[in-house]
mmCIF file with all atom_site columns, C-alpha atoms in Angstrom:
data_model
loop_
_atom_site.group_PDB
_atom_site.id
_atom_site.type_symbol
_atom_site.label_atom_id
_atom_site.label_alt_id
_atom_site.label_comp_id
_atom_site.label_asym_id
_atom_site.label_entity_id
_atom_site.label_seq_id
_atom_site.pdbx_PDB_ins_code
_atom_site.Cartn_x
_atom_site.Cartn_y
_atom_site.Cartn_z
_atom_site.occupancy
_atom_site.B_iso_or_equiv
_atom_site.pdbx_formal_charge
_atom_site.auth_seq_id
_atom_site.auth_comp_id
_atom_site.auth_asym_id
_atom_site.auth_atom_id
_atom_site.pdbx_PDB_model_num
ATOM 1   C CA . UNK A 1 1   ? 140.726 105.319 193.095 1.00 0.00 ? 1   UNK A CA 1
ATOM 2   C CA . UNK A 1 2   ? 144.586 105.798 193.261 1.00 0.00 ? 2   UNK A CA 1
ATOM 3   C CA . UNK A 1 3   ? 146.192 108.862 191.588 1.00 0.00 ? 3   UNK A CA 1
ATOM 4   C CA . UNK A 1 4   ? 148.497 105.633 189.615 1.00 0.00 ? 4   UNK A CA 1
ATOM 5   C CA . UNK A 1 5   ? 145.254 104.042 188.933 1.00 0.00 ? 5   UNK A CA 1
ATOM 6   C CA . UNK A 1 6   ? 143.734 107.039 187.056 1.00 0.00 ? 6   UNK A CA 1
ATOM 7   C CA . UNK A 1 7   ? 146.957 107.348 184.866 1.00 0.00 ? 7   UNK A CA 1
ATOM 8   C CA . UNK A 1 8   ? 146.930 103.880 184.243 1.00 0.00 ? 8   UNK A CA 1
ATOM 9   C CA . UNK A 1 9   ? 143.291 104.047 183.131 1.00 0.00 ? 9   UNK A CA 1
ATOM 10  C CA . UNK A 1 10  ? 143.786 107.387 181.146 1.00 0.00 ? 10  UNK A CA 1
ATOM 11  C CA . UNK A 1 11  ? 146.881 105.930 179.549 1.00 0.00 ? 11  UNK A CA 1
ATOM 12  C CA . UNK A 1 12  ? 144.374 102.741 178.303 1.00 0.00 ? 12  UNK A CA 1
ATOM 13  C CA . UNK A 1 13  ? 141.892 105.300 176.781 1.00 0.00 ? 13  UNK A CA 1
ATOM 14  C CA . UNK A 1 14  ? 144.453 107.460 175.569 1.00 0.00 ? 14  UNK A CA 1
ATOM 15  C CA . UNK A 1 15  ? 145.360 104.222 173.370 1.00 0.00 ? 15  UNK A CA 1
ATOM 16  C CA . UNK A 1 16  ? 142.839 103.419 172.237 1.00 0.00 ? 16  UNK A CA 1
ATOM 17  C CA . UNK A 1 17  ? 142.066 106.722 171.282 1.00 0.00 ? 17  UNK A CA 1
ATOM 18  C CA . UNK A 1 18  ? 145.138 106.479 169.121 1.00 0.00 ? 18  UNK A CA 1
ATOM 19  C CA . UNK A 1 19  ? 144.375 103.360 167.736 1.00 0.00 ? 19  UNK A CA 1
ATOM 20  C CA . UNK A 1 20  ? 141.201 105.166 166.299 1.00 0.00 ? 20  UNK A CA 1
ATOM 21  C CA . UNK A 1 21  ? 143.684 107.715 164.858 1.00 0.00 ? 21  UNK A CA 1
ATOM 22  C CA . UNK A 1 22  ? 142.068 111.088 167.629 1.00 0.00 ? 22  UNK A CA 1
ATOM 23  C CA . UNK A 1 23  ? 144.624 113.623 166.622 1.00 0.00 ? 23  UNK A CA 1
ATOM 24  C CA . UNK A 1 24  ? 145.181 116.709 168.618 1.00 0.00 ? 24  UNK A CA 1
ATOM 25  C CA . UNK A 1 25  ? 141.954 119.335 169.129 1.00 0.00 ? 25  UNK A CA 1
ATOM 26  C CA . UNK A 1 26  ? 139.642 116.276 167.836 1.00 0.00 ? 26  UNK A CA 1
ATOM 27  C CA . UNK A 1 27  ? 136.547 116.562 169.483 1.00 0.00 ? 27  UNK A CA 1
ATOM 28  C CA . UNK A 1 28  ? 135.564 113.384 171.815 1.00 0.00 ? 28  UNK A CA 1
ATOM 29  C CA . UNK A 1 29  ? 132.153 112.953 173.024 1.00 0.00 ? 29  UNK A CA 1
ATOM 30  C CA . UNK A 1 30  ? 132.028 111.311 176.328 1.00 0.00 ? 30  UNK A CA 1
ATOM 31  C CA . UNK A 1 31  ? 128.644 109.278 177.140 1.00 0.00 ? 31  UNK A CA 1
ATOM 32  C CA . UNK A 1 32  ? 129.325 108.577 180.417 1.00 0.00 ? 32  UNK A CA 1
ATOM 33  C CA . UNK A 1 33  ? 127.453 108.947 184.264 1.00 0.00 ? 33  UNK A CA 1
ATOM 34  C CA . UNK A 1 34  ? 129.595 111.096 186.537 1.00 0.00 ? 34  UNK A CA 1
ATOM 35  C CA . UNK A 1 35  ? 131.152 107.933 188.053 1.00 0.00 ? 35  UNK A CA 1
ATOM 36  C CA . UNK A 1 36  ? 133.652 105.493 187.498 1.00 0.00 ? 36  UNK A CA 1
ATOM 37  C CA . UNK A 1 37  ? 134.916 106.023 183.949 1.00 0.00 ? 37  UNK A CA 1
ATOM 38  C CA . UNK A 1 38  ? 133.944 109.176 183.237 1.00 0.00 ? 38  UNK A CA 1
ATOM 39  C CA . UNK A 1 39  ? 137.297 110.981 184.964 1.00 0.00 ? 39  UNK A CA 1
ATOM 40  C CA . UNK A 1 40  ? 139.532 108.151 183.302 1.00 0.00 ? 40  UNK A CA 1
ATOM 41  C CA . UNK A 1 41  ? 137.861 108.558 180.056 1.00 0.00 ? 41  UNK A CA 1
ATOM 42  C CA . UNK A 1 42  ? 137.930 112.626 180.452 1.00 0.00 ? 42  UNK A CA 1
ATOM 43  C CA . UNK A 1 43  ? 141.742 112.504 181.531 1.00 0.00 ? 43  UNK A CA 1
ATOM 44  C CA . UNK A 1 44  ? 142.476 109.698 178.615 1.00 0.00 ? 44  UNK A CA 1
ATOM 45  C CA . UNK A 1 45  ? 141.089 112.165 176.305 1.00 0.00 ? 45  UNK A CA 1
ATOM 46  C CA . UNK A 1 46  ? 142.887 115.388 177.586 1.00 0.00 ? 46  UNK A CA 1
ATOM 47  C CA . UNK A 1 47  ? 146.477 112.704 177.541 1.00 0.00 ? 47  UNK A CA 1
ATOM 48  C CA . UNK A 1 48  ? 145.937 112.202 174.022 1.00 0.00 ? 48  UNK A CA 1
ATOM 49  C CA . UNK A 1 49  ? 145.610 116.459 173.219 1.00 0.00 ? 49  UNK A CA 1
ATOM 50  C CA . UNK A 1 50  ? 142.090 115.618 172.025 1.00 0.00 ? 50  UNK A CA 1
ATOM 51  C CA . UNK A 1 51  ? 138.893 117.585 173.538 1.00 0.00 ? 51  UNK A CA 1
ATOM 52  C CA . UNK A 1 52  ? 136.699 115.972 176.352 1.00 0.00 ? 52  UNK A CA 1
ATOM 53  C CA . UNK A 1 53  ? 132.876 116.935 175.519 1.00 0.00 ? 53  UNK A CA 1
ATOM 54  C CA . UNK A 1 54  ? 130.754 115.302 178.076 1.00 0.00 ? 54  UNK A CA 1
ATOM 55  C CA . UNK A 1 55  ? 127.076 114.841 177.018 1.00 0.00 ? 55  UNK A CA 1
ATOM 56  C CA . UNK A 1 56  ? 124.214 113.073 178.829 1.00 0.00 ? 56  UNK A CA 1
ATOM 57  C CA . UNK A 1 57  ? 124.275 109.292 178.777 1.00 0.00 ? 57  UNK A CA 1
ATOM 58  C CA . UNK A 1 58  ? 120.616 109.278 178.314 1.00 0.00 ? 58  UNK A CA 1
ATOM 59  C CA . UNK A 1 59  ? 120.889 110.264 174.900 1.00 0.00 ? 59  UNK A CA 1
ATOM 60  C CA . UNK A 1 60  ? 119.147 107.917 172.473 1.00 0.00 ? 60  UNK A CA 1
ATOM 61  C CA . UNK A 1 61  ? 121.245 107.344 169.039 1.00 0.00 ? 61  UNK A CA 1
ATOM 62  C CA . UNK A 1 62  ? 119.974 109.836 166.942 1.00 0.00 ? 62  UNK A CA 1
ATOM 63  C CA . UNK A 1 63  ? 120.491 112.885 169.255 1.00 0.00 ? 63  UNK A CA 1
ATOM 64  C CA . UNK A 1 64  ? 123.705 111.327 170.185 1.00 0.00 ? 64  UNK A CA 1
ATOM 65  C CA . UNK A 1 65  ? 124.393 111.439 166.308 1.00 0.00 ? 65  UNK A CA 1
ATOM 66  C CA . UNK A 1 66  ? 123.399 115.015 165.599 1.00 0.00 ? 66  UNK A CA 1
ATOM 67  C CA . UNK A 1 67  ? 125.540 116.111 168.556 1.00 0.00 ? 67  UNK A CA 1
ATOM 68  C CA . UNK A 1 68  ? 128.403 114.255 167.053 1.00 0.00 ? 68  UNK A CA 1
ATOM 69  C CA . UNK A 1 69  ? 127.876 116.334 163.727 1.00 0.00 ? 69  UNK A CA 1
ATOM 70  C CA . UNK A 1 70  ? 126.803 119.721 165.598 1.00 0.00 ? 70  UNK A CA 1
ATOM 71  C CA . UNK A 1 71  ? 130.174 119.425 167.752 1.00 0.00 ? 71  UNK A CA 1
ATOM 72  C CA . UNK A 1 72  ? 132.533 117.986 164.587 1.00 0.00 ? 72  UNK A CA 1
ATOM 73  C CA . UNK A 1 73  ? 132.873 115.000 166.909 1.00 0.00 ? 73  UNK A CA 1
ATOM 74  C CA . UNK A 1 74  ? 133.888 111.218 165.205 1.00 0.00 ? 74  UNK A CA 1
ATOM 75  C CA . UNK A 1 75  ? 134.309 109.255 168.715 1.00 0.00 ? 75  UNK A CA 1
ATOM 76  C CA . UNK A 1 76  ? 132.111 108.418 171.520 1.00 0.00 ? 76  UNK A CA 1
ATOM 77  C CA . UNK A 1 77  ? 133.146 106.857 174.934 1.00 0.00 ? 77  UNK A CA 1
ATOM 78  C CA . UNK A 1 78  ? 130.111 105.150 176.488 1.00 0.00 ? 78  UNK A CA 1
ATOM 79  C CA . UNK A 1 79  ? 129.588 102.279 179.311 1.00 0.00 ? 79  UNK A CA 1
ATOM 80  C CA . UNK A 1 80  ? 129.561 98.577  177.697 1.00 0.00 ? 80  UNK A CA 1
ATOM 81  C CA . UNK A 1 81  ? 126.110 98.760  179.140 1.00 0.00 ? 81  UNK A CA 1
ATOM 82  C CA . UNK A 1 82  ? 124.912 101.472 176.741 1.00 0.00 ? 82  UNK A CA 1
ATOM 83  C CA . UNK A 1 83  ? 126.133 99.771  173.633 1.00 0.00 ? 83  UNK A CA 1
ATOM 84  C CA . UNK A 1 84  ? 122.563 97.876  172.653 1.00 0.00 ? 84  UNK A CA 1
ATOM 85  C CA . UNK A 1 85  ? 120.832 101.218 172.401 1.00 0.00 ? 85  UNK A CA 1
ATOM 86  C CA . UNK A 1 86  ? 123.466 102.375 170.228 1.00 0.00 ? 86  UNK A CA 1
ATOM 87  C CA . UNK A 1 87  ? 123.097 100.136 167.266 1.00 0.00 ? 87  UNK A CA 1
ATOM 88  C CA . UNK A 1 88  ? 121.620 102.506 165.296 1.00 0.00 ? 88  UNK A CA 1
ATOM 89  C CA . UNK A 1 89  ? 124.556 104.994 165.004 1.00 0.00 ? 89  UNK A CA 1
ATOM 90  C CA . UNK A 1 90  ? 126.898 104.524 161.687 1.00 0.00 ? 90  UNK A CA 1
ATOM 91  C CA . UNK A 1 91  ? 130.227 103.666 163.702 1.00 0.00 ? 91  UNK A CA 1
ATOM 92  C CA . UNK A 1 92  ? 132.829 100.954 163.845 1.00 0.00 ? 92  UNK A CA 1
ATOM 93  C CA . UNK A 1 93  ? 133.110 98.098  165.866 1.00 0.00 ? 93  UNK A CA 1
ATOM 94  C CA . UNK A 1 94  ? 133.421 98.914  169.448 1.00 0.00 ? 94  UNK A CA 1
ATOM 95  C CA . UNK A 1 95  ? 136.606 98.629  171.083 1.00 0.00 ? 95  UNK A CA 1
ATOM 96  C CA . UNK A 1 96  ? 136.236 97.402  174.737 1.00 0.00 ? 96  UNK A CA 1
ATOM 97  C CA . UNK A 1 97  ? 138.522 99.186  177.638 1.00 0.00 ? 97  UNK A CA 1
ATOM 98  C CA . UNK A 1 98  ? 139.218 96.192  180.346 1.00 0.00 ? 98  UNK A CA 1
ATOM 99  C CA . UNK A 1 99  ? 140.160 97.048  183.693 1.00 0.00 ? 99  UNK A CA 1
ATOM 100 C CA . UNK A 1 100 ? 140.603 94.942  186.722 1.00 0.00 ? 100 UNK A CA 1
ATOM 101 C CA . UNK A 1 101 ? 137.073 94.087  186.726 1.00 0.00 ? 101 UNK A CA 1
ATOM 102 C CA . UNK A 1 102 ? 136.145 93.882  183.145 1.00 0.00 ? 102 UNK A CA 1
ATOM 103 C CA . UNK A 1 103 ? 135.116 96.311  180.078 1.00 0.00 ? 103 UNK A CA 1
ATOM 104 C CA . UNK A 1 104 ? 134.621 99.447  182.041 1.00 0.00 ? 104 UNK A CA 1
ATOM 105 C CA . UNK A 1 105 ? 133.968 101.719 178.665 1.00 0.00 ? 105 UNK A CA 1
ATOM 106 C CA . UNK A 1 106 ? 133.602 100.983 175.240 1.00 0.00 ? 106 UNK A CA 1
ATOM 107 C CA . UNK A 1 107 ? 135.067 103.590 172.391 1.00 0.00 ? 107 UNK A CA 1
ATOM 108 C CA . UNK A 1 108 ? 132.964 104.014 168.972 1.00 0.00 ? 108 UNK A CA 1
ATOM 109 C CA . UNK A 1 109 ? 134.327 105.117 165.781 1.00 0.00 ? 109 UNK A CA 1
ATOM 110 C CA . UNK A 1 110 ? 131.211 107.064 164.464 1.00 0.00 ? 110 UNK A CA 1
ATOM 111 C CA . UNK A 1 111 ? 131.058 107.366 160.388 1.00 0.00 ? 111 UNK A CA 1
#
């Protein structure tokens, strides 16, 4: 990936991330494999003066909820992929990133 194609991807996270009203020092957990995704969705996180906290994407919901509350967290990045095993968790409506190829990661509200 491009140096302009990671700041066009951080720049879509980093909206969206505003558009679930992340303020600066709010803690975002990030769900995601160390590929694809995860550096756009760490850099959209760091754009928008929030706090990157990756955790492992094998979480099932519940631990993924109790490190939510242990870390003060309300948002999760995860792959579209991961979304079925999440329905579980008390969040919004998942708002889908798009990229040239499709959702690439999905952004939860948690409750």
């Amino acid at each position: 990936m491009s140096l302009p194609q990671l700041v066009d991807r951080a720049a879509a996270v980093a909206a969206v991330l505003a558009e679930l009203d992340v303020h600066r020092n709010e803690r975002v957990l990030i769900m995601l494999p160390d590929e694809p995704g995860f550096d756009e969705s760490f850099a959209g996180a760091v754009h928008q003066d929030a706090v990157p906290l990756p955790v492992s994407p094998r979480l099932r919901a519940h631990d993924l909820a109790a490190a939510a509350v242990a870390a003060g967290a309300h948002v999760v990045l995860v792959s579209p992929d991961q979304l079925p095993a999440l329905t579980e968790l008390d969040a919004g409506p998942a708002i889908l990133i798009n990229g040239p190829d499709g959702p690439w990661v999905a952004a939860l509200r948690l409750r």
